[in-house]
Short mmCIF file of C-alpha atoms and ligand atoms in Angstrom, two decimals:
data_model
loop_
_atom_site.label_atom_id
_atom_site.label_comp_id
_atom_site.label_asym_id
_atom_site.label_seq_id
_atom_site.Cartn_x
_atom_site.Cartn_y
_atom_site.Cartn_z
CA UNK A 1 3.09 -44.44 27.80
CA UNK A 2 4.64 -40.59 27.19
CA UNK A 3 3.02 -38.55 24.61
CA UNK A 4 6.04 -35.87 23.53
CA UNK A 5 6.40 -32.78 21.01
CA UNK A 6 10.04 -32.82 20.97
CA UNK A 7 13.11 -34.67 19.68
CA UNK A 8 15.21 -33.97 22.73
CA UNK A 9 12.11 -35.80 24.76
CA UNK A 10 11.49 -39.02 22.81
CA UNK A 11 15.58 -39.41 22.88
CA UNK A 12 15.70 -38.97 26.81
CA UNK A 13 12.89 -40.90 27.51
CA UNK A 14 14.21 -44.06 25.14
CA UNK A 15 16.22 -46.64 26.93
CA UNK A 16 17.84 -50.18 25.06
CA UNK A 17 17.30 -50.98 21.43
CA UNK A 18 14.53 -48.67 20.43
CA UNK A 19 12.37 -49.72 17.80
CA UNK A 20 10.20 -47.26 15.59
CA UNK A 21 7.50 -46.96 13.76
CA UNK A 22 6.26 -44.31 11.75
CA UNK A 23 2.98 -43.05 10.88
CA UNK A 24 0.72 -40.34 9.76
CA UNK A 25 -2.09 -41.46 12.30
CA UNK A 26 -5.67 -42.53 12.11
CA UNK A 27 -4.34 -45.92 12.58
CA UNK A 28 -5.71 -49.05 11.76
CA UNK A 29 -4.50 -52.94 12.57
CA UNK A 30 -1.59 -52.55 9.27
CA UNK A 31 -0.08 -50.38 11.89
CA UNK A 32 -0.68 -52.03 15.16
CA UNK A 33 0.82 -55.32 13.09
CA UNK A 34 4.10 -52.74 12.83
CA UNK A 35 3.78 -51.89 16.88
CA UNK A 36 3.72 -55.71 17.62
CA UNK A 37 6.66 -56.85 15.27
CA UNK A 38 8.85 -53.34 17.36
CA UNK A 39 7.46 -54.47 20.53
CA UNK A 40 8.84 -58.25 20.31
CA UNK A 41 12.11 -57.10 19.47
CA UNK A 42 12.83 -53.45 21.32
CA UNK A 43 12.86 -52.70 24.57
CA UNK A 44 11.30 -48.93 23.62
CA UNK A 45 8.81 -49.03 21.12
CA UNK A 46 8.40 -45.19 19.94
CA UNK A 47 5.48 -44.56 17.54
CA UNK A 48 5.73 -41.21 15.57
CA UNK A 49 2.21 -39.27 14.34
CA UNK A 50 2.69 -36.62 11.78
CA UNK A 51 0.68 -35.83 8.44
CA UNK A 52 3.72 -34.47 6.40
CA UNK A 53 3.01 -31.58 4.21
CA UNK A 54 6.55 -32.51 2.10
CA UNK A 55 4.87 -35.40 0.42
CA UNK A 56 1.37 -34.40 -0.51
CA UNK A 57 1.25 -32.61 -3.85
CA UNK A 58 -1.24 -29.54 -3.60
CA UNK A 59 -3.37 -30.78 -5.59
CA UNK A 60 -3.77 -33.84 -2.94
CA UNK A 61 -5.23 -34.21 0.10
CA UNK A 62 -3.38 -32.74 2.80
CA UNK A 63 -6.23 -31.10 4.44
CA UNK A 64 -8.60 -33.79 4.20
CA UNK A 65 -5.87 -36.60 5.51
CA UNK A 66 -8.09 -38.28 8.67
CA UNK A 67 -6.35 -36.94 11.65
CA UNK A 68 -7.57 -37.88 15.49
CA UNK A 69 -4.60 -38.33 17.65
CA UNK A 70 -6.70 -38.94 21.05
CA UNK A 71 -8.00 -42.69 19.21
CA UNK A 72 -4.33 -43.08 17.88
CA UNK A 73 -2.68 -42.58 21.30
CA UNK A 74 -5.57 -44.85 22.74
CA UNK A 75 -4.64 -47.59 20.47
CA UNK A 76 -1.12 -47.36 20.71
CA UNK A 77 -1.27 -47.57 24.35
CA UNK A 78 -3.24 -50.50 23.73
CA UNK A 79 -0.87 -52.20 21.43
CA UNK A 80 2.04 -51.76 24.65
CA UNK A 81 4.24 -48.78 22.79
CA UNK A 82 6.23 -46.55 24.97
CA UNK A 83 6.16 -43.04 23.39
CA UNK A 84 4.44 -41.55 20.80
CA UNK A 85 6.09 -38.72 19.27
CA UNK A 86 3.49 -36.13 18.00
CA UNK A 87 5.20 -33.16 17.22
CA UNK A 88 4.17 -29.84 15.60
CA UNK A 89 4.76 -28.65 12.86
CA UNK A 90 7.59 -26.07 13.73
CA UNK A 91 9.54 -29.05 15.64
CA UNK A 92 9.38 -31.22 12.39
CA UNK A 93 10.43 -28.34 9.94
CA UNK A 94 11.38 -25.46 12.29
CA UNK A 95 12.12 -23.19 8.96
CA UNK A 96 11.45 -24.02 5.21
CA UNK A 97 14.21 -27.02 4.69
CA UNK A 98 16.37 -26.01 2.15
CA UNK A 99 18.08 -29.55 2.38
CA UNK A 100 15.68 -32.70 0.89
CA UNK A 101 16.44 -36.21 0.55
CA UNK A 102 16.40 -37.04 -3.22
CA UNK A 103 16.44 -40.72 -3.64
CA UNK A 104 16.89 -41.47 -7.26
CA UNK A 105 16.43 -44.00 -10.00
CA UNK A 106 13.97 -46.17 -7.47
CA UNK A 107 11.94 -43.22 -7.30
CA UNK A 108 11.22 -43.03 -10.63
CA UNK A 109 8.78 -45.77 -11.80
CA UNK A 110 5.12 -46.84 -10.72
CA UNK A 111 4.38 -43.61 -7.39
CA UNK A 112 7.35 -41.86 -8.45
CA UNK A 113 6.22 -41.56 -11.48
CA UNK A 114 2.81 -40.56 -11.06
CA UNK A 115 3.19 -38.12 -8.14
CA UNK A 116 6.50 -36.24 -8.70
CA UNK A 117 8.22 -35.04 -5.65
CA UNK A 118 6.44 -37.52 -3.42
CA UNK A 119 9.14 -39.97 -2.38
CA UNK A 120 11.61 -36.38 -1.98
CA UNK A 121 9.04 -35.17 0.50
CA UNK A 122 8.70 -39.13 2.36
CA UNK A 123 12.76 -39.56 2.12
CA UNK A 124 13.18 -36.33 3.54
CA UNK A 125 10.68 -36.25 6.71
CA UNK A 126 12.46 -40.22 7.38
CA UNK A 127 15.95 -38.95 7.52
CA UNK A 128 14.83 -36.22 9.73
CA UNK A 129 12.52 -38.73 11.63
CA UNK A 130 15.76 -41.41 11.85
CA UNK A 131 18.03 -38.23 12.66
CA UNK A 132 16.08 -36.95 15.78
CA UNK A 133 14.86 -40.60 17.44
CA UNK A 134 17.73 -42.42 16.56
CA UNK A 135 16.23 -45.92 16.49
CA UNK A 136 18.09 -49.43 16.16
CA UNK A 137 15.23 -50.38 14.03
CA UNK A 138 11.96 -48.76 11.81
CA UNK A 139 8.95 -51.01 10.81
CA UNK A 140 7.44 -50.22 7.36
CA UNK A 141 4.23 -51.90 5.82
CA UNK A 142 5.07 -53.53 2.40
CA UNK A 143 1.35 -51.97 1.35
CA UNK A 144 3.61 -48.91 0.35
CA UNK A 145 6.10 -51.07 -1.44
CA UNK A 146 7.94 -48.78 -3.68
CA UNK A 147 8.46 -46.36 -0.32
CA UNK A 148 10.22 -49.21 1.85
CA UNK A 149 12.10 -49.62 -1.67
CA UNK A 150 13.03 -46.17 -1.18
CA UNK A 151 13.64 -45.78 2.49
CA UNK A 152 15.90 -48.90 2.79
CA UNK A 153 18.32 -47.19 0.21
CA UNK A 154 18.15 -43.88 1.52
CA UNK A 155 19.14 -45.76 4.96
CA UNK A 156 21.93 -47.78 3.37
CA UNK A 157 22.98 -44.72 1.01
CA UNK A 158 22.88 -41.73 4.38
CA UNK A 159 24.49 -45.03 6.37
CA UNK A 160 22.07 -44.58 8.75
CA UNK A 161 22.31 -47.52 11.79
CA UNK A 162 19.18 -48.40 11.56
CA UNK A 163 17.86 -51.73 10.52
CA UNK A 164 14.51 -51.63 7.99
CA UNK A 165 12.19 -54.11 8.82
CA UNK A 166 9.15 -54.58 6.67
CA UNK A 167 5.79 -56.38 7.48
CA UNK A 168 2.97 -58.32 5.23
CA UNK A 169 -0.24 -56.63 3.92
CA UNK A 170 -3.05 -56.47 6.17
CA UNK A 171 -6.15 -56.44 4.88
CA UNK A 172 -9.95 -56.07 5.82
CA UNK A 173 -12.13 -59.01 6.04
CA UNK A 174 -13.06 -58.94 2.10
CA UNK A 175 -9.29 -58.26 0.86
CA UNK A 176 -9.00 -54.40 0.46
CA UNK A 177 -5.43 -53.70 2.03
CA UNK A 178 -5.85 -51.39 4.45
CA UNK A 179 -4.81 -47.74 4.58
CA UNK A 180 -6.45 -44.51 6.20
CA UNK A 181 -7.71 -43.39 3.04
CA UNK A 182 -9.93 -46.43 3.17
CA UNK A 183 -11.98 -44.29 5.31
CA UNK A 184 -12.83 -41.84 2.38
CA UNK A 185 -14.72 -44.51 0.24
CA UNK A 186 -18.46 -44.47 0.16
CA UNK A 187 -20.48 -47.57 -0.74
CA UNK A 188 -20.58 -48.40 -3.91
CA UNK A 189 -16.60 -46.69 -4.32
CA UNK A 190 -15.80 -49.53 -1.27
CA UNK A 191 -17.43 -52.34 -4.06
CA UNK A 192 -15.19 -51.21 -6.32
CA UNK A 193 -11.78 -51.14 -4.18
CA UNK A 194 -12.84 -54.94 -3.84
CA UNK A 195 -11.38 -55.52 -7.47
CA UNK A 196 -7.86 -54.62 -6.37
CA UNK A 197 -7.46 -57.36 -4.26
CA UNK A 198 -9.26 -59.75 -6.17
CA UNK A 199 -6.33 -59.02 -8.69
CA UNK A 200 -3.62 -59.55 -6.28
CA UNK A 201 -5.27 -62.68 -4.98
CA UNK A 202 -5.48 -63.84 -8.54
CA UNK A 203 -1.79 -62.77 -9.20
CA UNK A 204 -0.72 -65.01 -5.86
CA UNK A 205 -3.11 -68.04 -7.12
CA UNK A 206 -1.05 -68.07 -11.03
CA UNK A 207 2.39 -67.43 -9.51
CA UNK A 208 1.35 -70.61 -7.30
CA UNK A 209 0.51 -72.35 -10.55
CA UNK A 210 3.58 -71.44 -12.21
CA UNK A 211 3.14 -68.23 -14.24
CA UNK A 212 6.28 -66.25 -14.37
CA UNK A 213 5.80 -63.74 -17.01
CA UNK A 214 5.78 -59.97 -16.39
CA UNK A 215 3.37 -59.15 -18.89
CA UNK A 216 0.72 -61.99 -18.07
CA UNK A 217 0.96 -61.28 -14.24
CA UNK A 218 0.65 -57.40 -15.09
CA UNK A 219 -3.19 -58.24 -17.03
CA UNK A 220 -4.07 -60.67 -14.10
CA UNK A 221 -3.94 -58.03 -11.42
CA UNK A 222 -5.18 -55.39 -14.44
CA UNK A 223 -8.15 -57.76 -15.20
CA UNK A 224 -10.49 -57.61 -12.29
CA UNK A 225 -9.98 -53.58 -11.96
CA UNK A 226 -10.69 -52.61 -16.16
CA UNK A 227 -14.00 -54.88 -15.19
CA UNK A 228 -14.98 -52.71 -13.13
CA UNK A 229 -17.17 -49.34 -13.49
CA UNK A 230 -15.86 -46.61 -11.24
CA UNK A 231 -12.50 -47.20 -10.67
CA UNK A 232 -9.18 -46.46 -13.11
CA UNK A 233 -5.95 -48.51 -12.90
CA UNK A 234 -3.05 -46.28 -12.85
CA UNK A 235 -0.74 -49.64 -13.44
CA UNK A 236 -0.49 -52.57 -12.51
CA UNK A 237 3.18 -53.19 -12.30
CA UNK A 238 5.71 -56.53 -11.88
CA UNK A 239 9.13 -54.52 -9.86
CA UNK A 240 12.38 -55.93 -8.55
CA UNK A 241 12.53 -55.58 -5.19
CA UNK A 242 15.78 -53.88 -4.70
CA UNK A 243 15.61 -51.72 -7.30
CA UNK A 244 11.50 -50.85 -7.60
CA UNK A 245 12.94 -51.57 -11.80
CA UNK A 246 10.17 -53.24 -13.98
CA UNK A 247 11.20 -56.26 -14.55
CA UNK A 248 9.72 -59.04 -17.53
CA UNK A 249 9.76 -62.10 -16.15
CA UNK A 250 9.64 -63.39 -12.08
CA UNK A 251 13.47 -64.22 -12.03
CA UNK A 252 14.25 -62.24 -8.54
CA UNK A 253 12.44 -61.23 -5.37
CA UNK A 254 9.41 -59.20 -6.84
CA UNK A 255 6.43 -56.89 -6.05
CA UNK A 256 3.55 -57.11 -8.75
CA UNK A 257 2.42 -53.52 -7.44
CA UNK A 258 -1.19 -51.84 -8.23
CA UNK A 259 -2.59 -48.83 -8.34
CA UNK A 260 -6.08 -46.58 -8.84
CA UNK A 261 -8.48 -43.99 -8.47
CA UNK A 262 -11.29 -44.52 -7.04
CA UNK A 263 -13.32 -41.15 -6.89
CA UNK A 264 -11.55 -38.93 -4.92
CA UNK A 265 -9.15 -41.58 -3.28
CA UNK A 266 -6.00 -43.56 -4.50
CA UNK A 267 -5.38 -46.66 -3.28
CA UNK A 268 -2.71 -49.16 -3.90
CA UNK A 269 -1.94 -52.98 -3.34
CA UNK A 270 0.54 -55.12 -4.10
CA UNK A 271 2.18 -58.98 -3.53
CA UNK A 272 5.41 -59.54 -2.68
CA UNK A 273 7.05 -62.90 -4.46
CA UNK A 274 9.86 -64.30 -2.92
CA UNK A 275 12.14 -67.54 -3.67
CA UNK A 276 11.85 -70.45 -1.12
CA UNK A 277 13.90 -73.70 -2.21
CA UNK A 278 13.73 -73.13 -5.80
CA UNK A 279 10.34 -72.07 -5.76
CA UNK A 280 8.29 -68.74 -5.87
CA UNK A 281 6.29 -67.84 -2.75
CA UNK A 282 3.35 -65.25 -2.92
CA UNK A 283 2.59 -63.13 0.35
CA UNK A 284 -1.08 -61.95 0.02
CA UNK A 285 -0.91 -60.93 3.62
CA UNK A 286 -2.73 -61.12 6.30
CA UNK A 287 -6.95 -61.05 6.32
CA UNK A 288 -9.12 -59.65 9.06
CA UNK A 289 -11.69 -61.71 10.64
CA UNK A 290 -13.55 -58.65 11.80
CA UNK A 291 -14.66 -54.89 11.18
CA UNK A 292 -11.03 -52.89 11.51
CA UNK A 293 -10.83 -50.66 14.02
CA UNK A 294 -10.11 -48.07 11.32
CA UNK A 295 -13.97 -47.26 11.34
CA UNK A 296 -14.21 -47.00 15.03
CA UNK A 297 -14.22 -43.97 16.40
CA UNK A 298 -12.25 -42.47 19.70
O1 PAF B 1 3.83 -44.48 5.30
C1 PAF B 1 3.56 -43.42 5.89
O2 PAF B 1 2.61 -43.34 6.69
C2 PAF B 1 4.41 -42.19 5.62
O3 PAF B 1 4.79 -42.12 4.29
C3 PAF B 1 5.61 -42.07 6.56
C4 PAF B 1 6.60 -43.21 6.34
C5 PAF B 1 5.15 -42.05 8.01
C6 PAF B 1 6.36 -40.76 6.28
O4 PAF B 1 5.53 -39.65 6.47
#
Protein backbone atom coordinates (compact mmCIF):
# COMPACT_ATOMS: atom_id res chain seq x y z
CA UNK A 1 0.00 0.00 0.00
CA UNK A 2 1.29 3.85 -1.08
CA UNK A 3 0.71 6.52 1.37
CA UNK A 4 0.64 9.95 -1.02
CA UNK A 5 0.25 13.89 -0.42
CA UNK A 6 -0.63 14.65 -3.87
CA UNK A 7 -3.39 14.43 -6.49
CA UNK A 8 -1.03 13.90 -9.38
CA UNK A 9 0.28 10.67 -7.17
CA UNK A 10 -2.92 8.86 -6.15
CA UNK A 11 -4.00 9.38 -10.08
CA UNK A 12 -0.64 7.75 -11.38
CA UNK A 13 -0.51 5.18 -9.03
CA UNK A 14 -4.45 4.06 -9.73
CA UNK A 15 -4.90 1.43 -12.33
CA UNK A 16 -8.72 -0.21 -13.49
CA UNK A 17 -11.95 0.86 -11.91
CA UNK A 18 -10.84 2.71 -8.84
CA UNK A 19 -13.05 2.73 -6.03
CA UNK A 20 -12.97 5.44 -3.17
CA UNK A 21 -13.66 6.05 -0.02
CA UNK A 22 -13.52 9.02 1.92
CA UNK A 23 -12.77 9.81 5.38
CA UNK A 24 -11.67 12.16 8.01
CA UNK A 25 -9.61 9.32 9.84
CA UNK A 26 -9.54 7.76 13.25
CA UNK A 27 -11.34 4.99 11.65
CA UNK A 28 -13.42 2.51 13.03
CA UNK A 29 -15.19 -0.88 11.42
CA UNK A 30 -18.28 1.76 9.69
CA UNK A 31 -15.32 2.54 7.56
CA UNK A 32 -13.48 -0.63 7.04
CA UNK A 33 -17.30 -1.99 6.07
CA UNK A 34 -16.83 0.99 3.18
CA UNK A 35 -13.03 -0.44 2.29
CA UNK A 36 -14.54 -4.01 1.90
CA UNK A 37 -17.72 -3.13 -0.23
CA UNK A 38 -14.60 -0.81 -2.76
CA UNK A 39 -12.37 -3.67 -2.47
CA UNK A 40 -14.95 -6.41 -3.93
CA UNK A 41 -15.73 -4.33 -6.71
CA UNK A 42 -12.40 -2.08 -7.76
CA UNK A 43 -9.38 -3.11 -8.75
CA UNK A 44 -7.70 0.17 -6.76
CA UNK A 45 -9.19 0.83 -3.64
CA UNK A 46 -7.93 4.54 -2.67
CA UNK A 47 -8.84 5.68 0.87
CA UNK A 48 -8.62 9.53 1.42
CA UNK A 49 -7.73 11.01 5.25
CA UNK A 50 -8.43 14.63 5.73
CA UNK A 51 -10.21 16.57 8.70
CA UNK A 52 -11.79 19.40 6.52
CA UNK A 53 -11.79 22.78 8.02
CA UNK A 54 -14.80 23.84 5.25
CA UNK A 55 -17.36 21.94 7.21
CA UNK A 56 -16.76 22.50 10.87
CA UNK A 57 -18.42 25.68 12.10
CA UNK A 58 -15.96 27.57 14.56
CA UNK A 59 -17.75 27.11 17.13
CA UNK A 60 -17.23 23.12 16.54
CA UNK A 61 -14.67 20.94 16.97
CA UNK A 62 -12.11 21.17 14.46
CA UNK A 63 -9.23 21.09 16.76
CA UNK A 64 -10.38 18.46 18.93
CA UNK A 65 -11.51 16.04 15.79
CA UNK A 66 -9.39 12.55 16.83
CA UNK A 67 -6.66 12.50 14.33
CA UNK A 68 -3.83 9.50 14.26
CA UNK A 69 -3.02 8.65 10.76
CA UNK A 70 -0.15 5.95 11.68
CA UNK A 71 -3.40 3.50 13.27
CA UNK A 72 -5.52 4.64 10.17
CA UNK A 73 -2.87 3.65 7.57
CA UNK A 74 -2.32 0.41 9.76
CA UNK A 75 -5.87 -0.51 9.42
CA UNK A 76 -6.34 0.31 6.01
CA UNK A 77 -3.51 -1.76 5.03
CA UNK A 78 -5.17 -4.30 6.93
CA UNK A 79 -8.50 -4.03 5.30
CA UNK A 80 -6.34 -4.69 1.56
CA UNK A 81 -6.68 -0.79 0.20
CA UNK A 82 -4.15 0.37 -2.24
CA UNK A 83 -3.46 4.09 -1.49
CA UNK A 84 -4.32 6.28 1.03
CA UNK A 85 -4.36 9.77 0.08
CA UNK A 86 -3.35 12.03 3.08
CA UNK A 87 -2.73 15.26 1.86
CA UNK A 88 -1.96 18.63 3.52
CA UNK A 89 -3.63 21.15 3.86
CA UNK A 90 -2.14 23.46 1.05
CA UNK A 91 -2.71 20.42 -1.55
CA UNK A 92 -6.47 20.24 -0.52
CA UNK A 93 -7.09 24.11 -0.62
CA UNK A 94 -3.83 25.51 -2.08
CA UNK A 95 -5.41 29.26 -1.63
CA UNK A 96 -8.72 30.36 0.10
CA UNK A 97 -11.42 28.71 -2.52
CA UNK A 98 -13.40 31.32 -3.74
CA UNK A 99 -15.56 28.63 -5.63
CA UNK A 100 -17.95 26.26 -3.06
CA UNK A 101 -20.33 23.68 -3.87
CA UNK A 102 -23.81 24.91 -2.72
CA UNK A 103 -26.19 22.08 -2.83
CA UNK A 104 -29.60 23.40 -2.20
CA UNK A 105 -33.09 22.60 -1.05
CA UNK A 106 -31.71 18.97 0.39
CA UNK A 107 -29.47 20.91 2.43
CA UNK A 108 -31.88 22.62 4.15
CA UNK A 109 -33.78 20.42 6.67
CA UNK A 110 -32.68 18.20 9.76
CA UNK A 111 -28.04 19.02 9.62
CA UNK A 112 -28.61 21.65 7.22
CA UNK A 113 -30.61 23.21 9.24
CA UNK A 114 -28.95 23.10 12.41
CA UNK A 115 -25.35 23.72 11.28
CA UNK A 116 -25.51 26.27 8.41
CA UNK A 117 -22.79 26.07 5.91
CA UNK A 118 -21.97 22.49 6.78
CA UNK A 119 -23.10 20.49 3.76
CA UNK A 120 -21.36 23.80 1.48
CA UNK A 121 -18.11 22.98 3.23
CA UNK A 122 -18.74 18.66 2.76
CA UNK A 123 -20.09 19.30 -1.04
CA UNK A 124 -17.26 21.34 -1.70
CA UNK A 125 -14.10 19.25 -0.30
CA UNK A 126 -16.17 15.99 -2.40
CA UNK A 127 -16.15 17.71 -5.69
CA UNK A 128 -12.61 18.62 -5.16
CA UNK A 129 -11.95 15.06 -3.69
CA UNK A 130 -13.99 13.41 -6.98
CA UNK A 131 -12.10 16.12 -9.21
CA UNK A 132 -8.45 15.17 -8.25
CA UNK A 133 -8.86 11.02 -7.80
CA UNK A 134 -11.23 10.58 -10.35
CA UNK A 135 -12.87 7.37 -9.10
CA UNK A 136 -15.50 5.03 -10.96
CA UNK A 137 -17.08 4.72 -7.63
CA UNK A 138 -17.22 6.51 -3.76
CA UNK A 139 -18.59 4.50 -0.72
CA UNK A 140 -20.58 6.61 1.83
CA UNK A 141 -22.01 5.32 5.25
CA UNK A 142 -25.84 5.89 5.41
CA UNK A 143 -24.98 6.93 9.35
CA UNK A 144 -24.61 10.48 7.68
CA UNK A 145 -27.80 10.13 5.75
CA UNK A 146 -28.74 13.57 4.81
CA UNK A 147 -24.83 13.98 3.42
CA UNK A 148 -25.07 10.86 0.93
CA UNK A 149 -28.54 12.73 0.20
CA UNK A 150 -26.45 15.55 -0.65
CA UNK A 151 -23.43 14.12 -2.33
CA UNK A 152 -25.43 11.86 -4.74
CA UNK A 153 -27.10 15.12 -6.15
CA UNK A 154 -24.18 17.16 -6.21
CA UNK A 155 -22.69 14.05 -8.31
CA UNK A 156 -25.71 13.78 -10.58
CA UNK A 157 -26.15 17.76 -10.69
CA UNK A 158 -21.78 18.49 -11.46
CA UNK A 159 -22.37 15.08 -13.79
CA UNK A 160 -19.66 13.71 -12.19
CA UNK A 161 -18.91 9.76 -13.52
CA UNK A 162 -18.87 8.47 -10.52
CA UNK A 163 -21.24 5.96 -9.13
CA UNK A 164 -22.46 6.62 -5.16
CA UNK A 165 -22.63 3.64 -3.36
CA UNK A 166 -23.92 3.70 0.17
CA UNK A 167 -23.51 1.08 3.01
CA UNK A 168 -25.75 0.01 6.28
CA UNK A 169 -25.13 1.41 9.83
CA UNK A 170 -22.60 -0.22 11.81
CA UNK A 171 -22.92 -0.20 15.15
CA UNK A 172 -21.10 -1.18 18.50
CA UNK A 173 -22.05 -4.20 20.34
CA UNK A 174 -24.96 -2.32 22.44
CA UNK A 175 -26.44 -0.32 19.27
CA UNK A 176 -24.68 3.16 19.33
CA UNK A 177 -23.85 3.69 15.50
CA UNK A 178 -20.54 4.29 15.28
CA UNK A 179 -18.65 7.48 14.45
CA UNK A 180 -15.19 8.98 15.69
CA UNK A 181 -16.82 11.27 17.92
CA UNK A 182 -17.89 8.20 19.82
CA UNK A 183 -14.53 8.44 21.23
CA UNK A 184 -15.33 11.80 23.07
CA UNK A 185 -18.09 10.28 25.37
CA UNK A 186 -17.29 9.55 28.96
CA UNK A 187 -19.26 7.01 30.98
CA UNK A 188 -22.25 7.92 32.00
CA UNK A 189 -22.52 10.40 28.44
CA UNK A 190 -21.83 6.65 26.59
CA UNK A 191 -25.26 5.39 28.84
CA UNK A 192 -26.95 7.96 27.47
CA UNK A 193 -25.97 7.66 23.57
CA UNK A 194 -27.55 4.10 24.27
CA UNK A 195 -31.12 5.78 23.96
CA UNK A 196 -30.54 6.72 20.33
CA UNK A 197 -30.46 3.45 19.15
CA UNK A 198 -32.90 2.06 21.32
CA UNK A 199 -35.18 4.58 19.35
CA UNK A 200 -34.16 3.49 16.01
CA UNK A 201 -34.48 -0.14 17.00
CA UNK A 202 -37.91 0.68 18.23
CA UNK A 203 -38.69 2.69 14.98
CA UNK A 204 -37.50 -0.65 12.83
CA UNK A 205 -39.64 -3.03 15.31
CA UNK A 206 -43.26 -0.61 14.55
CA UNK A 207 -42.47 -0.13 10.85
CA UNK A 208 -42.22 -4.12 10.99
CA UNK A 209 -45.60 -4.08 12.69
CA UNK A 210 -47.12 -1.82 10.33
CA UNK A 211 -46.87 1.79 11.54
CA UNK A 212 -46.59 4.18 8.71
CA UNK A 213 -47.22 7.52 10.12
CA UNK A 214 -44.63 10.33 10.15
CA UNK A 215 -45.63 11.77 13.26
CA UNK A 216 -45.94 8.43 15.37
CA UNK A 217 -42.54 7.11 14.00
CA UNK A 218 -41.00 10.70 14.77
CA UNK A 219 -42.15 10.18 18.97
CA UNK A 220 -40.94 6.47 18.77
CA UNK A 221 -37.36 7.32 17.97
CA UNK A 222 -38.04 10.80 20.22
CA UNK A 223 -39.30 8.58 23.14
CA UNK A 224 -36.34 6.71 24.48
CA UNK A 225 -33.97 10.00 24.12
CA UNK A 226 -36.63 12.81 26.13
CA UNK A 227 -36.36 9.73 28.86
CA UNK A 228 -33.29 10.26 29.28
CA UNK A 229 -31.21 12.78 31.65
CA UNK A 230 -28.20 14.17 29.87
CA UNK A 231 -28.83 14.11 26.47
CA UNK A 232 -31.14 16.68 24.11
CA UNK A 233 -32.83 15.56 20.85
CA UNK A 234 -32.22 18.01 18.21
CA UNK A 235 -35.07 16.01 16.01
CA UNK A 236 -36.00 13.15 15.33
CA UNK A 237 -37.01 13.32 11.75
CA UNK A 238 -39.09 10.86 9.03
CA UNK A 239 -37.14 12.23 5.26
CA UNK A 240 -37.60 11.07 1.70
CA UNK A 241 -34.75 9.67 0.54
CA UNK A 242 -34.16 11.53 -2.60
CA UNK A 243 -35.01 14.63 -1.53
CA UNK A 244 -33.84 14.62 2.52
CA UNK A 245 -37.92 16.49 2.40
CA UNK A 246 -39.97 15.63 5.61
CA UNK A 247 -42.33 13.63 4.64
CA UNK A 248 -45.93 12.53 6.81
CA UNK A 249 -46.52 9.28 6.18
CA UNK A 250 -43.94 6.10 4.97
CA UNK A 251 -45.23 6.20 1.27
CA UNK A 252 -41.51 6.22 -0.43
CA UNK A 253 -38.00 5.05 0.37
CA UNK A 254 -37.37 6.85 3.81
CA UNK A 255 -34.78 7.72 6.53
CA UNK A 256 -36.42 8.31 10.09
CA UNK A 257 -33.13 10.39 10.95
CA UNK A 258 -32.01 11.42 14.72
CA UNK A 259 -30.11 13.67 16.24
CA UNK A 260 -28.48 15.05 19.84
CA UNK A 261 -26.21 16.51 22.15
CA UNK A 262 -24.71 14.74 24.35
CA UNK A 263 -22.27 17.02 26.42
CA UNK A 264 -19.87 18.24 24.26
CA UNK A 265 -20.57 15.70 21.33
CA UNK A 266 -23.35 15.36 18.59
CA UNK A 267 -24.22 12.29 17.46
CA UNK A 268 -26.71 11.10 14.98
CA UNK A 269 -28.55 7.80 13.87
CA UNK A 270 -30.91 6.94 11.63
CA UNK A 271 -32.95 3.78 9.68
CA UNK A 272 -33.32 3.58 6.32
CA UNK A 273 -36.97 2.04 5.13
CA UNK A 274 -37.15 0.69 1.91
CA UNK A 275 -40.06 -1.13 -0.21
CA UNK A 276 -39.55 -4.92 -0.87
CA UNK A 277 -42.70 -6.62 -2.67
CA UNK A 278 -45.22 -4.34 -1.37
CA UNK A 279 -43.83 -4.21 1.89
CA UNK A 280 -41.61 -1.83 4.06
CA UNK A 281 -38.16 -3.10 5.05
CA UNK A 282 -36.20 -1.49 8.04
CA UNK A 283 -32.23 -1.57 7.87
CA UNK A 284 -31.01 -1.20 11.52
CA UNK A 285 -27.60 -2.16 10.31
CA UNK A 286 -25.14 -4.08 11.21
CA UNK A 287 -24.13 -4.94 15.22
CA UNK A 288 -20.67 -5.64 16.52
CA UNK A 289 -19.95 -8.71 18.36
CA UNK A 290 -16.91 -7.16 19.94
CA UNK A 291 -15.08 -3.95 21.39
CA UNK A 292 -14.53 -1.69 17.95
CA UNK A 293 -11.33 -1.07 17.11
CA UNK A 294 -12.23 2.62 17.40
CA UNK A 295 -10.88 2.46 21.11
CA UNK A 296 -7.73 0.72 20.22
CA UNK A 297 -4.95 2.54 19.97
CA UNK A 298 -1.93 2.52 17.17
O1 LIG B 1 -18.23 11.67 6.20
C1 LIG B 1 -17.11 12.19 6.33
O2 LIG B 1 -16.21 11.64 6.99
C2 LIG B 1 -16.84 13.53 5.68
O3 LIG B 1 -17.95 14.36 5.73
C3 LIG B 1 -16.30 13.40 4.25
C4 LIG B 1 -17.32 12.78 3.32
C5 LIG B 1 -15.02 12.58 4.24
C6 LIG B 1 -15.97 14.80 3.70
O4 LIG B 1 -15.01 15.45 4.48
Amino acid sequence: MKIVQTFAEARELAGGRVGFVPTMGYLHEGHISLVDAARRESDTVTVSIFVNPLQFAPSEDLASYPRDLDRDVALVEAAGADIVFAPPLAEMYPSDPLTRVTVSDVTETMEGAIRPGHFDGVATVVAKLFAGIAPDAAYFGRKDAQQLVTVRRMTADLSFPIHIVGSPIVRESDGLALSSRNTYLNRDERIAARSLSTGMFAVAAAVRGGERSGTVLEQIAAGPVDAEPGIDLDYATLADQESAATIDALDRPAFLAVAARVGRTRLLDNVHIDPDGGDWVPDEGIRLDTTSILYREA
